[in-house]
mmCIF file of C-alpha atoms in Angstrom:
data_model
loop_
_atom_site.group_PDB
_atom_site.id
_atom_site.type_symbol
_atom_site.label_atom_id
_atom_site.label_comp_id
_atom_site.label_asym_id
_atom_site.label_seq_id
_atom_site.Cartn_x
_atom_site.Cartn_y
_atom_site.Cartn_z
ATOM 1 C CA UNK V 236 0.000 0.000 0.000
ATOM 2 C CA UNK V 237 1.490 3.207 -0.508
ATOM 3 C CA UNK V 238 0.942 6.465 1.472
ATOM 4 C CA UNK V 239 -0.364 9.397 -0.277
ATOM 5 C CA UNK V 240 0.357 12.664 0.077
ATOM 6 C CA UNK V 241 -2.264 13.919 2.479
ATOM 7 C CA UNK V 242 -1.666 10.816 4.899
ATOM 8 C CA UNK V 243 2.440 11.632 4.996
ATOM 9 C CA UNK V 244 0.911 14.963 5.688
ATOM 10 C CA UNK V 245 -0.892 14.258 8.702
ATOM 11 C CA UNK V 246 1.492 11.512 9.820
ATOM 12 C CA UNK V 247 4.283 13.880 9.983
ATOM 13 C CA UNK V 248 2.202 17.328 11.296
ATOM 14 C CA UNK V 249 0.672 15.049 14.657
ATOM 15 C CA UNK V 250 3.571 12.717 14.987
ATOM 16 C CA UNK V 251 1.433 10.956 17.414
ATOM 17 C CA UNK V 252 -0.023 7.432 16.566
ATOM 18 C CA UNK V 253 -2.254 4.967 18.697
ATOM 19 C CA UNK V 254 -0.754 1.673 18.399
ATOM 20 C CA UNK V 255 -2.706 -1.193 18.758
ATOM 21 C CA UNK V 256 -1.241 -4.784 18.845
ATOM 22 C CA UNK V 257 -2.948 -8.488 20.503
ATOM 23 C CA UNK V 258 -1.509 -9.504 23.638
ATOM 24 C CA UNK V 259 -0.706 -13.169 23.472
ATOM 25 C CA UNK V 260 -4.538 -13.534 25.348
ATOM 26 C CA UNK V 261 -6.208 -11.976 22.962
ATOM 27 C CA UNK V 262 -7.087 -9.079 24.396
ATOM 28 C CA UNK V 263 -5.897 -5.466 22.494
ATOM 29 C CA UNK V 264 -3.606 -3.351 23.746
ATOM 30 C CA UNK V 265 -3.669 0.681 22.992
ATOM 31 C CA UNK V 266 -0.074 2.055 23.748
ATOM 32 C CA UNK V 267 0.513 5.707 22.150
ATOM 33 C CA UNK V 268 3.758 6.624 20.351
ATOM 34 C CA UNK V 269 5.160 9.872 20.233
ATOM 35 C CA UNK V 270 7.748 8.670 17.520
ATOM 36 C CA UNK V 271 5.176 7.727 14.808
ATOM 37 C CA UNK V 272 6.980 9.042 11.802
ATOM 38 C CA UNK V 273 6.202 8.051 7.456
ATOM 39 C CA UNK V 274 9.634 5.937 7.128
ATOM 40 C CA UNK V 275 8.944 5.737 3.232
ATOM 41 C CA UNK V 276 5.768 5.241 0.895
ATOM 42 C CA UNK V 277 5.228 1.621 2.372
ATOM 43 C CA UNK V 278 5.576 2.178 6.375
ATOM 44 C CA UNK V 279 5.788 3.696 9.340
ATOM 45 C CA UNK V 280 7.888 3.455 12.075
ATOM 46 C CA UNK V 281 8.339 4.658 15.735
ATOM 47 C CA UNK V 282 10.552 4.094 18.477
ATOM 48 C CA UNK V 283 9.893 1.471 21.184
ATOM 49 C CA UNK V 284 11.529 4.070 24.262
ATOM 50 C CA UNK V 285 9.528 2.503 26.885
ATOM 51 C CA UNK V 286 7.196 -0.244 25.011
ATOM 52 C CA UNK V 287 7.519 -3.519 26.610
ATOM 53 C CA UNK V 288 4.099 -4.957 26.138
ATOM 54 C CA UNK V 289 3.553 -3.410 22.137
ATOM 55 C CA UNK V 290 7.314 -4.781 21.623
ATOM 56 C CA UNK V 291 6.559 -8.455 23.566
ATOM 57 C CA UNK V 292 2.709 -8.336 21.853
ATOM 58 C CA UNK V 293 4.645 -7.756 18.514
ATOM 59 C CA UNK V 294 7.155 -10.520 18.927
ATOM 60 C CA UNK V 295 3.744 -12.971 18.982
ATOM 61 C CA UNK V 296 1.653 -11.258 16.469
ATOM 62 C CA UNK V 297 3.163 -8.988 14.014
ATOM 63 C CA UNK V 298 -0.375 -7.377 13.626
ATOM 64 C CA UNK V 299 -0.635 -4.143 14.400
ATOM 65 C CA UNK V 300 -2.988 -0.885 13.689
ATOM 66 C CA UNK V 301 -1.870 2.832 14.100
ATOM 67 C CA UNK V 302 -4.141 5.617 14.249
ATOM 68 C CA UNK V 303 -2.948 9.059 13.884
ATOM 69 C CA UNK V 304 -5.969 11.534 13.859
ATOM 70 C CA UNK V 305 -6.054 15.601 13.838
ATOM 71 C CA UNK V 306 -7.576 16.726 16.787
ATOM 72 C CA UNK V 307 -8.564 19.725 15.144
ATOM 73 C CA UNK V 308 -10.032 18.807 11.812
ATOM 74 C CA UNK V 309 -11.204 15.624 13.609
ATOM 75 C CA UNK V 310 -10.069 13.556 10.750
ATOM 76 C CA UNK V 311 -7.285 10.567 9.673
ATOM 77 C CA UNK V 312 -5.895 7.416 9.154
ATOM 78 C CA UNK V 313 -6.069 3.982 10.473
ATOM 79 C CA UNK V 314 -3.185 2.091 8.974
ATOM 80 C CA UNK V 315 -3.058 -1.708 9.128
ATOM 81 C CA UNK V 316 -0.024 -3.603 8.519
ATOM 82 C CA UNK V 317 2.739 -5.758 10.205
ATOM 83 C CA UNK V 318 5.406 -4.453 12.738
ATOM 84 C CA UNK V 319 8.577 -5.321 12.549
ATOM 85 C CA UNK V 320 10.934 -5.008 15.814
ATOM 86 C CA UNK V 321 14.564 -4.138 14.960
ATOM 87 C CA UNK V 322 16.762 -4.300 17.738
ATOM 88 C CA UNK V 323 20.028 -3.933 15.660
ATOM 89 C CA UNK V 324 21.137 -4.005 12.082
ATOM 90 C CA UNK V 325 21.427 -1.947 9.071
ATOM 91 C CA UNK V 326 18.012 -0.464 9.809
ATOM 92 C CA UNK V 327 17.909 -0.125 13.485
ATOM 93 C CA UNK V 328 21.209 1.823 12.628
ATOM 94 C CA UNK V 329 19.418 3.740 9.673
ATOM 95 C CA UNK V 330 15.814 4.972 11.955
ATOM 96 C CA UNK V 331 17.999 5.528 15.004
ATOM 97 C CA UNK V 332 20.650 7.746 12.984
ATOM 98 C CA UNK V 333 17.256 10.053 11.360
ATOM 99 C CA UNK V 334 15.815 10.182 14.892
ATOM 100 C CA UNK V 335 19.104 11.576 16.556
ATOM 101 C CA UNK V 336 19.814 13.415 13.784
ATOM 102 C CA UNK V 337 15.766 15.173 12.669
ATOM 103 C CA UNK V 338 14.967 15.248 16.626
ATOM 104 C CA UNK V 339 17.502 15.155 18.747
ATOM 105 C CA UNK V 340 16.388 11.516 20.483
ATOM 106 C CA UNK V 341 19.434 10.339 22.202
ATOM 107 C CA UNK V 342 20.468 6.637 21.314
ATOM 108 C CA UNK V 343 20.642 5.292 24.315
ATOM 109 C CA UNK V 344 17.116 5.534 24.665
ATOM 110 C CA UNK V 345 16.262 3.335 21.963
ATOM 111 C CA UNK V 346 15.652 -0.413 22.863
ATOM 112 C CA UNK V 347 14.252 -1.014 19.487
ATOM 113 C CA UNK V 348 12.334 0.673 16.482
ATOM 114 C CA UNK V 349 9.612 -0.813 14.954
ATOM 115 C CA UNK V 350 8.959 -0.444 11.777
ATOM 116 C CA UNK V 351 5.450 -0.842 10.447
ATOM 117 C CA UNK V 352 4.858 -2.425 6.548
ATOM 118 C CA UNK V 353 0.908 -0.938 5.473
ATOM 119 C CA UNK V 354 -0.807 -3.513 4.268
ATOM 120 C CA UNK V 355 -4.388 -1.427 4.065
ATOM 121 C CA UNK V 356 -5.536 1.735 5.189
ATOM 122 C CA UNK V 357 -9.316 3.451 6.215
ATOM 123 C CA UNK V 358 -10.196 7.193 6.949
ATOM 124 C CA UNK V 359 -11.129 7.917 10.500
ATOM 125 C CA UNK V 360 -13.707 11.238 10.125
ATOM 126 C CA UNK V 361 -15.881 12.330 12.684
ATOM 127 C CA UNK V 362 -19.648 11.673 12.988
ATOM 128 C CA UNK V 363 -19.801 15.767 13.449
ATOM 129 C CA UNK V 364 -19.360 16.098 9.794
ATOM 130 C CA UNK V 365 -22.627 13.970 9.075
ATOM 131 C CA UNK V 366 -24.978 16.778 9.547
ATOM 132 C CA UNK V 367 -22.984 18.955 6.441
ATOM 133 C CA UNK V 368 -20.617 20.876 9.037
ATOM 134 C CA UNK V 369 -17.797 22.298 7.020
ATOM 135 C CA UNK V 370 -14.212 21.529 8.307
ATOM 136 C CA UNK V 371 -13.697 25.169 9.303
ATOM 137 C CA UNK V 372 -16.414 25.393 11.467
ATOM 138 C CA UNK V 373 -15.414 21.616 13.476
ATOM 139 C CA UNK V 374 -11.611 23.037 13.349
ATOM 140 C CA UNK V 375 -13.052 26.274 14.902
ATOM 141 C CA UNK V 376 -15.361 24.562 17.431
ATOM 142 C CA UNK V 377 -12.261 22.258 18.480
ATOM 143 C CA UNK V 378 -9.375 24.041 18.431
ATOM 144 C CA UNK V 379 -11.398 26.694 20.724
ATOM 145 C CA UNK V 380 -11.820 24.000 23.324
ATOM 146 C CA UNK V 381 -8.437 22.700 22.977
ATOM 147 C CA UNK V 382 -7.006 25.825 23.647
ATOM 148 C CA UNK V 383 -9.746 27.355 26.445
ATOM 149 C CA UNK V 384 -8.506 27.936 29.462
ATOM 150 C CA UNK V 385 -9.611 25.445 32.557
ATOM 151 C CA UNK V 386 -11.127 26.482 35.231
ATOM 152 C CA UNK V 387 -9.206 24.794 37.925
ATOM 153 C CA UNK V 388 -5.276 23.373 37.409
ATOM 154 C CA UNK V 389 -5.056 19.640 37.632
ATOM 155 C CA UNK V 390 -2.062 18.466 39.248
ATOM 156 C CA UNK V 391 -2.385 15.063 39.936
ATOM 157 C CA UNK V 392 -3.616 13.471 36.526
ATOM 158 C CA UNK V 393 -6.468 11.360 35.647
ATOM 159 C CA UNK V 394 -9.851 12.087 37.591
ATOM 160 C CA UNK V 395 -8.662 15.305 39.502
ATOM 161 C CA UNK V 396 -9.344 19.231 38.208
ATOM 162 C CA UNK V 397 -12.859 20.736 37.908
ATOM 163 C CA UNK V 398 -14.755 17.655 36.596
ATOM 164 C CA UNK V 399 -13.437 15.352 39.052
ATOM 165 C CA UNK V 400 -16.318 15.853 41.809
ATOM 166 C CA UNK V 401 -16.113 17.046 44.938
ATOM 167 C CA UNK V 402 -13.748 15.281 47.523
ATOM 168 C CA UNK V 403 -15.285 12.814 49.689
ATOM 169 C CA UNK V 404 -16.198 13.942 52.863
ATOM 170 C CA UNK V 405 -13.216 13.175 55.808
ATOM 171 C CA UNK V 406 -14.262 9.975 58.296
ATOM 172 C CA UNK V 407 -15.841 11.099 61.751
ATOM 173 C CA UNK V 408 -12.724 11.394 63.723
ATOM 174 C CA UNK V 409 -10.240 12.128 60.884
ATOM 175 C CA UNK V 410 -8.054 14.437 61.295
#
């Protein structure tokens, strides 16, 4: 299969891909990859930094989906293919060189790349284009919320900020 222009495009603008591979269960596993990068018109790669389970899912079952979506435009790509771990070699050598050298990823880092032959791929759009939306207003609507301030800071991650609910209430006697 090989990548058009428009999904090189959006591949290389996000350069953020949801990686889904089968554990050895059977269950799916949804790891995301800040290294997802168009390694030529046939794949994609990214860098297994701190991967275990996609790496040890991989080594199983080379199936493997990546979905790399504009939050803004609310639109992308699902690409299907086969992963392929490298943990040394002529390519390891060749992805790690264009990541230290394009982004500044230091070697040592790298336990292995992966790199991801597209066998098929399938648009991802938004059901909020079904009712005739145009793109601008969607990329309007979302890129206000992405960028509106929230009301409260959230420092301690999921579940916490202004939607998490109020605290529960201290036991009789707590301090």
């Amino acid at each position: 299969m090989t990548l058009n222009e428009d999904m090189r495009r959006l591949v290389s603008a996000q350069g953020l891909g949801f990686v889904a591979t089968v554990r050895p269960d059977g269950t799916p596993n949804l790891s995301p990859k800040g290294t997802t990068e168009v390694w030529d018109s046939e794949h994609l790669v990214f860098l297994d930094l701190h991967s275990p389970g996609t790496v040890a899912n991989l080594a199983v079952n080379p199936a493997v989906e990546i979905n790399v979506v504009d939050p803004v435009r609310r639109k992308g790509y699902r690409f299907r293919g086969v992963g392929h771990v490298h943990t040394e070699g002529e390519t390891y050598d060749r992805v790690v060189r264009r990541f230290r050298e394009q982004r500044g990823t230091d070697p040592a880092k790298v336990r292995s790349v992966v790199l991801v032959r597209v066998e098929e791929v399938g648009e991802l759009i938004s059901p909020a284009y079904d009712d005739g939306t145009s793109e601008a207003e969607i990329a309007a609507r979302w890129r206000a919320r992405l960028t509106a301030e929230p009301a409260a800071e959230s420092t301690s991650g999921p579940g916490t900020g202004p939607t998490a609910g109020p605290a529960p209430a201290a036991a009789p006697g707590a301090p």
